[in-house]
């Protein structure tokens, strides 16, 4: 009975829901605090891992650069060494060539010296003094008389006359033969291009008037019409002339004097026969 009376004054059991709620809130707060701390720890650990990864990447790149630099330096050293070896070889070849040239020059100098020593000395030129005119021997009058004396004068005169006669006969025969031989006459074949004023020019009348030009040593040949442009034709006519008798300039002027039909005259061809 006393125990029941004591329990009536205790309130702990009646407020148990409040205590349970407070305990629940406490543990929830504790759980949130531990989660935040864990998250902060995890975030700190992640940033640290990133920094470590970055450091490793930087170290790797640095090592790669060092490898590249060492490889480049090694290649450069090899190129320099090979070039130095090539230059040394070329220098040695040039030295050998220069040495050979020196030997050849020395041999040539020795050869020239030997030839100069063996060359015989030429004797000095001896100039004979000219005899003075007073010392020239003149033939005596007796010798001159002997030279002028012709013991066979009559025979030589007869032979000279006969030889002169034969020579004259031969010259006369040669002149007669040359006179009978026909002389060569220099001739030329000329082709003229005669151009009219327009397409209405009577080309047949032009050709007939050109052929009316006559002189000694002129012979007209074939003729034809050659088209120019826009229905205009030119007269192409040939002729044979003797160079000593007919002048080409004179013939050209004669054709140009046909002013009512002829505009211009050109020489298309000129050949010696």
mmCIF file of C-alpha atoms in Angstrom:
data_model
loop_
_atom_site.group_PDB
_atom_site.id
_atom_site.type_symbol
_atom_site.label_atom_id
_atom_site.label_comp_id
_atom_site.label_asym_id
_atom_site.label_seq_id
_atom_site.Cartn_x
_atom_site.Cartn_y
_atom_site.Cartn_z
ATOM 1 C CA UNK A 1 0.000 0.000 0.000
ATOM 2 C CA UNK A 2 2.833 2.279 0.911
ATOM 3 C CA UNK A 3 4.534 1.402 -2.354
ATOM 4 C CA UNK A 4 1.482 2.319 -4.416
ATOM 5 C CA UNK A 5 1.228 5.590 -2.542
ATOM 6 C CA UNK A 6 4.901 6.370 -3.422
ATOM 7 C CA UNK A 7 4.373 5.617 -7.095
ATOM 8 C CA UNK A 8 1.482 8.020 -7.223
ATOM 9 C CA UNK A 9 3.910 10.866 -6.564
ATOM 10 C CA UNK A 10 6.376 9.790 -9.362
ATOM 11 C CA UNK A 11 5.816 11.423 -12.780
ATOM 12 C CA UNK A 12 8.542 9.701 -14.793
ATOM 13 C CA UNK A 13 6.363 7.144 -16.316
ATOM 14 C CA UNK A 14 3.736 9.625 -17.278
ATOM 15 C CA UNK A 15 6.319 11.757 -19.176
ATOM 16 C CA UNK A 16 7.973 8.809 -20.918
ATOM 17 C CA UNK A 17 6.814 9.892 -24.385
ATOM 18 C CA UNK A 18 8.574 13.194 -23.825
ATOM 19 C CA UNK A 19 11.730 11.445 -22.804
ATOM 20 C CA UNK A 20 11.498 9.109 -25.797
ATOM 21 C CA UNK A 21 11.048 12.060 -28.136
ATOM 22 C CA UNK A 22 13.998 13.889 -26.592
ATOM 23 C CA UNK A 23 16.165 10.774 -26.913
ATOM 24 C CA UNK A 24 15.080 10.327 -30.498
ATOM 25 C CA UNK A 25 15.963 13.952 -31.324
ATOM 26 C CA UNK A 26 19.306 13.579 -29.606
ATOM 27 C CA UNK A 27 20.253 10.536 -31.556
ATOM 28 C CA UNK A 28 19.023 12.152 -34.809
ATOM 29 C CA UNK A 29 21.242 15.148 -34.138
ATOM 30 C CA UNK A 30 24.119 12.893 -33.350
ATOM 31 C CA UNK A 31 23.520 10.998 -36.586
ATOM 32 C CA UNK A 32 23.387 14.245 -38.639
ATOM 33 C CA UNK A 33 26.551 15.509 -37.050
ATOM 34 C CA UNK A 34 28.395 12.281 -37.783
ATOM 35 C CA UNK A 35 27.117 12.346 -41.419
ATOM 36 C CA UNK A 36 28.303 15.924 -41.941
ATOM 37 C CA UNK A 37 31.658 15.138 -40.450
ATOM 38 C CA UNK A 38 31.919 12.053 -42.639
ATOM 39 C CA UNK A 39 30.983 14.130 -45.681
ATOM 40 C CA UNK A 40 33.542 16.757 -44.790
ATOM 41 C CA UNK A 41 36.108 14.033 -44.269
ATOM 42 C CA UNK A 42 35.191 12.429 -47.601
ATOM 43 C CA UNK A 43 35.316 15.783 -49.430
ATOM 44 C CA UNK A 44 38.680 16.533 -47.857
ATOM 45 C CA UNK A 45 39.903 13.089 -48.846
ATOM 46 C CA UNK A 46 38.651 13.591 -52.449
ATOM 47 C CA UNK A 47 40.406 16.939 -52.842
ATOM 48 C CA UNK A 48 43.576 15.430 -51.427
ATOM 49 C CA UNK A 49 43.326 12.523 -53.918
ATOM 50 C CA UNK A 50 42.869 14.987 -56.730
ATOM 51 C CA UNK A 51 45.904 16.920 -55.653
ATOM 52 C CA UNK A 52 47.914 13.701 -55.464
ATOM 53 C CA UNK A 53 46.718 12.701 -58.954
ATOM 54 C CA UNK A 54 47.635 16.128 -60.300
ATOM 55 C CA UNK A 55 51.065 15.902 -58.707
ATOM 56 C CA UNK A 56 51.601 12.462 -60.227
ATOM 57 C CA UNK A 57 50.497 13.744 -63.672
ATOM 58 C CA UNK A 58 52.870 16.713 -63.388
ATOM 59 C CA UNK A 59 55.735 14.434 -62.364
ATOM 60 C CA UNK A 60 54.945 12.130 -65.296
ATOM 61 C CA UNK A 61 54.943 15.051 -67.741
ATOM 62 C CA UNK A 62 58.183 16.354 -66.323
ATOM 63 C CA UNK A 63 59.793 12.960 -66.706
ATOM 64 C CA UNK A 64 58.493 12.724 -70.315
ATOM 65 C CA UNK A 65 59.951 16.156 -71.098
ATOM 66 C CA UNK A 66 63.263 15.142 -69.634
ATOM 67 C CA UNK A 67 63.243 11.985 -71.783
ATOM 68 C CA UNK A 68 62.451 14.048 -74.901
ATOM 69 C CA UNK A 69 65.206 16.529 -74.101
ATOM 70 C CA UNK A 70 67.727 13.764 -73.532
ATOM 71 C CA UNK A 71 66.686 12.038 -76.792
ATOM 72 C CA UNK A 72 66.946 15.330 -78.725
ATOM 73 C CA UNK A 73 70.338 16.053 -77.212
ATOM 74 C CA UNK A 74 71.493 12.557 -78.106
ATOM 75 C CA UNK A 75 70.293 12.944 -81.721
ATOM 76 C CA UNK A 76 71.905 16.372 -81.972
ATOM 77 C CA UNK A 77 75.138 14.982 -80.660
ATOM 78 C CA UNK A 78 74.983 12.191 -83.211
ATOM 79 C CA UNK A 79 74.366 14.682 -86.063
ATOM 80 C CA UNK A 80 77.218 16.870 -84.919
ATOM 81 C CA UNK A 81 79.521 13.893 -84.617
ATOM 82 C CA UNK A 82 78.590 12.642 -88.092
ATOM 83 C CA UNK A 83 79.115 16.098 -89.592
ATOM 84 C CA UNK A 84 82.460 16.459 -87.885
ATOM 85 C CA UNK A 85 83.484 13.051 -89.219
ATOM 86 C CA UNK A 86 82.412 14.043 -92.754
ATOM 87 C CA UNK A 87 84.308 17.341 -92.556
ATOM 88 C CA UNK A 88 87.418 15.558 -91.301
ATOM 89 C CA UNK A 89 87.205 13.098 -94.191
ATOM 90 C CA UNK A 90 86.781 15.904 -96.748
ATOM 91 C CA UNK A 91 89.674 17.781 -95.198
ATOM 92 C CA UNK A 92 91.863 14.701 -95.433
ATOM 93 C CA UNK A 93 90.885 14.196 -99.084
ATOM 94 C CA UNK A 94 91.778 17.809 -99.869
ATOM 95 C CA UNK A 95 95.107 17.403 -98.160
ATOM 96 C CA UNK A 96 95.821 14.310 -100.229
ATOM 97 C CA UNK A 97 94.926 16.154 -103.453
ATOM 98 C CA UNK A 98 97.128 19.108 -102.517
ATOM 99 C CA UNK A 99 99.978 16.756 -101.722
ATOM 100 C CA UNK A 100 99.622 15.011 -105.090
ATOM 101 C CA UNK A 101 99.585 18.376 -106.871
ATOM 102 C CA UNK A 102 102.741 19.378 -105.055
ATOM 103 C CA UNK A 103 104.471 16.164 -106.175
ATOM 104 C CA UNK A 104 103.349 16.760 -109.777
ATOM 105 C CA UNK A 105 104.602 20.360 -109.704
ATOM 106 C CA UNK A 106 107.944 19.252 -108.300
ATOM 107 C CA UNK A 107 108.310 16.645 -111.046
ATOM 108 C CA UNK A 108 107.455 19.213 -113.696
ATOM 109 C CA UNK A 109 109.998 21.664 -112.295
ATOM 110 C CA UNK A 110 112.681 18.981 -112.321
ATOM 111 C CA UNK A 111 111.745 18.056 -115.890
ATOM 112 C CA UNK A 112 111.922 21.680 -117.026
ATOM 113 C CA UNK A 113 115.298 22.151 -115.361
ATOM 114 C CA UNK A 114 116.651 19.040 -117.086
ATOM 115 C CA UNK A 115 115.353 20.203 -120.459
ATOM 116 C CA UNK A 116 116.860 23.635 -119.975
ATOM 117 C CA UNK A 117 120.211 22.103 -119.109
ATOM 118 C CA UNK A 118 120.125 19.749 -122.102
ATOM 119 C CA UNK A 119 119.068 22.504 -124.545
ATOM 120 C CA UNK A 120 122.056 23.315 -126.784
ATOM 121 C CA UNK A 121 123.125 26.891 -126.907
ATOM 122 C CA UNK A 122 122.594 28.468 -130.300
ATOM 123 C CA UNK A 123 125.581 30.183 -131.886
ATOM 124 C CA UNK A 124 125.303 33.930 -132.234
ATOM 125 C CA UNK A 125 124.050 35.220 -135.513
ATOM 126 C CA UNK A 126 126.736 36.404 -137.872
ATOM 127 C CA UNK A 127 125.699 39.286 -140.015
ATOM 128 C CA UNK A 128 127.753 39.637 -143.148
ATOM 129 C CA UNK A 129 128.480 43.253 -143.949
ATOM 130 C CA UNK A 130 127.182 44.448 -147.280
ATOM 131 C CA UNK A 131 129.721 45.200 -149.896
ATOM 132 C CA UNK A 132 129.981 48.826 -150.766
ATOM 133 C CA UNK A 133 128.913 49.889 -154.214
ATOM 134 C CA UNK A 134 132.481 50.885 -155.009
ATOM 135 C CA UNK A 135 133.651 47.302 -154.421
ATOM 136 C CA UNK A 136 131.158 45.736 -156.840
ATOM 137 C CA UNK A 137 133.058 44.456 -159.794
ATOM 138 C CA UNK A 138 131.974 45.904 -163.051
ATOM 139 C CA UNK A 139 132.435 43.929 -166.230
ATOM 140 C CA UNK A 140 135.269 45.068 -168.384
ATOM 141 C CA UNK A 141 134.503 46.688 -171.725
ATOM 142 C CA UNK A 142 135.888 43.636 -173.427
ATOM 143 C CA UNK A 143 133.372 41.336 -171.662
ATOM 144 C CA UNK A 144 130.533 43.709 -172.560
ATOM 145 C CA UNK A 145 131.520 43.558 -176.175
ATOM 146 C CA UNK A 146 131.580 39.773 -175.977
ATOM 147 C CA UNK A 147 128.069 39.700 -174.526
ATOM 148 C CA UNK A 148 126.688 42.024 -177.169
ATOM 149 C CA UNK A 149 128.182 39.865 -179.861
ATOM 150 C CA UNK A 150 125.523 37.422 -181.188
ATOM 151 C CA UNK A 151 127.060 34.731 -183.287
ATOM 152 C CA UNK A 152 123.647 33.151 -184.107
ATOM 153 C CA UNK A 153 121.542 36.282 -184.535
ATOM 154 C CA UNK A 154 119.991 35.283 -187.821
ATOM 155 C CA UNK A 155 118.703 31.915 -186.591
ATOM 156 C CA UNK A 156 117.051 33.351 -183.403
ATOM 157 C CA UNK A 157 115.260 36.036 -185.402
ATOM 158 C CA UNK A 158 113.841 33.393 -187.742
ATOM 159 C CA UNK A 159 112.640 31.285 -184.810
ATOM 160 C CA UNK A 160 111.015 34.299 -183.102
ATOM 161 C CA UNK A 161 109.123 35.234 -186.260
ATOM 162 C CA UNK A 162 107.835 31.677 -186.701
ATOM 163 C CA UNK A 163 106.740 31.475 -183.053
ATOM 164 C CA UNK A 164 104.960 34.816 -183.313
ATOM 165 C CA UNK A 165 103.126 33.640 -186.411
ATOM 166 C CA UNK A 166 101.962 30.436 -184.690
ATOM 167 C CA UNK A 167 100.803 32.411 -181.659
ATOM 168 C CA UNK A 168 98.796 34.809 -183.823
ATOM 169 C CA UNK A 169 97.144 31.919 -185.635
ATOM 170 C CA UNK A 170 96.122 30.324 -182.342
ATOM 171 C CA UNK A 171 94.746 33.605 -180.993
ATOM 172 C CA UNK A 172 92.728 34.123 -184.162
ATOM 173 C CA UNK A 173 91.297 30.600 -183.939
ATOM 174 C CA UNK A 174 90.354 31.112 -180.263
ATOM 175 C CA UNK A 175 88.665 34.439 -181.032
ATOM 176 C CA UNK A 176 86.668 32.886 -183.862
ATOM 177 C CA UNK A 177 85.583 29.997 -181.635
ATOM 178 C CA UNK A 178 84.543 32.358 -178.868
ATOM 179 C CA UNK A 179 82.579 34.530 -181.290
ATOM 180 C CA UNK A 180 80.605 31.497 -182.517
ATOM 181 C CA UNK A 181 79.639 30.482 -178.930
ATOM 182 C CA UNK A 182 76.280 32.065 -177.957
ATOM 183 C CA UNK A 183 76.449 34.429 -175.001
ATOM 184 C CA UNK A 184 74.365 33.599 -171.926
ATOM 185 C CA UNK A 185 71.442 35.969 -171.358
ATOM 186 C CA UNK A 186 70.522 36.645 -167.723
ATOM 187 C CA UNK A 187 66.772 36.304 -167.189
ATOM 188 C CA UNK A 188 64.413 36.493 -164.229
ATOM 189 C CA UNK A 189 60.993 35.015 -163.512
ATOM 190 C CA UNK A 190 58.744 37.495 -161.673
ATOM 191 C CA UNK A 191 55.243 37.003 -160.219
ATOM 192 C CA UNK A 192 53.246 40.195 -159.568
ATOM 193 C CA UNK A 193 50.256 40.611 -157.222
ATOM 194 C CA UNK A 194 48.026 43.306 -158.778
ATOM 195 C CA UNK A 195 45.295 44.453 -156.351
ATOM 196 C CA UNK A 196 42.098 46.246 -157.512
ATOM 197 C CA UNK A 197 40.241 49.066 -155.813
ATOM 198 C CA UNK A 198 37.092 47.082 -154.925
ATOM 199 C CA UNK A 199 35.040 44.031 -155.805
ATOM 200 C CA UNK A 200 33.411 45.847 -158.747
ATOM 201 C CA UNK A 201 36.681 46.184 -160.694
ATOM 202 C CA UNK A 202 36.719 44.363 -164.032
ATOM 203 C CA UNK A 203 39.559 41.883 -163.531
ATOM 204 C CA UNK A 204 39.581 40.729 -167.169
ATOM 205 C CA UNK A 205 40.014 44.316 -168.337
ATOM 206 C CA UNK A 206 42.809 44.733 -165.793
ATOM 207 C CA UNK A 207 44.611 41.626 -167.071
ATOM 208 C CA UNK A 208 44.283 42.723 -170.715
ATOM 209 C CA UNK A 209 45.708 46.178 -169.919
ATOM 210 C CA UNK A 210 48.605 44.667 -167.980
ATOM 211 C CA UNK A 211 49.422 42.369 -170.904
ATOM 212 C CA UNK A 212 49.406 45.399 -173.269
ATOM 213 C CA UNK A 213 52.625 46.553 -171.586
ATOM 214 C CA UNK A 214 55.206 45.373 -174.130
ATOM 215 C CA UNK A 215 58.937 45.946 -174.558
ATOM 216 C CA UNK A 216 61.986 44.120 -175.854
ATOM 217 C CA UNK A 217 62.947 41.338 -173.411
ATOM 218 C CA UNK A 218 59.499 41.034 -171.722
ATOM 219 C CA UNK A 219 57.321 37.940 -172.008
ATOM 220 C CA UNK A 220 54.030 37.596 -170.079
ATOM 221 C CA UNK A 221 53.037 34.212 -168.683
ATOM 222 C CA UNK A 222 50.094 32.611 -166.889
ATOM 223 C CA UNK A 223 47.684 34.560 -164.693
ATOM 224 C CA UNK A 224 45.038 33.690 -162.119
ATOM 225 C CA UNK A 225 42.669 35.334 -159.645
ATOM 226 C CA UNK A 226 43.396 34.827 -155.955
ATOM 227 C CA UNK A 227 40.692 35.696 -153.364
ATOM 228 C CA UNK A 228 41.590 38.316 -150.756
ATOM 229 C CA UNK A 229 38.558 39.207 -148.592
ATOM 230 C CA UNK A 230 34.939 40.413 -148.857
ATOM 231 C CA UNK A 231 34.625 39.111 -152.401
ATOM 232 C CA UNK A 232 37.722 40.993 -153.643
ATOM 233 C CA UNK A 233 40.249 39.106 -155.794
ATOM 234 C CA UNK A 234 43.781 40.021 -156.820
ATOM 235 C CA UNK A 235 45.404 39.312 -160.177
ATOM 236 C CA UNK A 236 48.508 37.134 -159.879
ATOM 237 C CA UNK A 237 50.416 37.250 -163.162
ATOM 238 C CA UNK A 238 53.890 35.939 -164.056
ATOM 239 C CA UNK A 239 56.431 37.135 -166.593
ATOM 240 C CA UNK A 240 59.984 36.483 -167.784
ATOM 241 C CA UNK A 241 62.310 39.461 -168.342
ATOM 242 C CA UNK A 242 65.850 39.891 -169.588
ATOM 243 C CA UNK A 243 67.784 41.613 -166.840
ATOM 244 C CA UNK A 244 69.840 43.789 -169.196
ATOM 245 C CA UNK A 245 66.816 45.029 -171.144
ATOM 246 C CA UNK A 246 63.934 45.291 -168.675
ATOM 247 C CA UNK A 247 64.022 46.955 -165.257
ATOM 248 C CA UNK A 248 61.735 45.574 -162.537
ATOM 249 C CA UNK A 249 61.085 49.056 -161.160
ATOM 250 C CA UNK A 250 60.101 50.320 -164.608
ATOM 251 C CA UNK A 251 57.702 47.400 -165.095
ATOM 252 C CA UNK A 252 56.119 47.988 -161.669
ATOM 253 C CA UNK A 253 55.606 51.671 -162.460
ATOM 254 C CA UNK A 254 54.003 50.808 -165.802
ATOM 255 C CA UNK A 255 51.453 48.554 -164.087
ATOM 256 C CA UNK A 256 50.723 51.178 -161.389
ATOM 257 C CA UNK A 257 49.971 53.729 -164.104
ATOM 258 C CA UNK A 258 46.692 51.867 -164.751
ATOM 259 C CA UNK A 259 45.210 53.983 -161.967
ATOM 260 C CA UNK A 260 41.533 53.455 -162.768
ATOM 261 C CA UNK A 261 41.815 49.699 -162.109
ATOM 262 C CA UNK A 262 45.012 49.084 -160.104
ATOM 263 C CA UNK A 263 45.300 50.052 -156.436
ATOM 264 C CA UNK A 264 48.776 48.587 -155.699
ATOM 265 C CA UNK A 265 51.381 46.193 -157.084
ATOM 266 C CA UNK A 266 53.538 43.793 -155.061
ATOM 267 C CA UNK A 267 56.239 41.338 -156.115
ATOM 268 C CA UNK A 268 55.144 37.897 -154.879
ATOM 269 C CA UNK A 269 58.189 35.995 -156.195
ATOM 270 C CA UNK A 270 61.473 36.843 -157.931
ATOM 271 C CA UNK A 271 63.724 34.065 -159.241
ATOM 272 C CA UNK A 272 66.797 34.119 -161.477
ATOM 273 C CA UNK A 273 66.737 31.753 -164.465
#
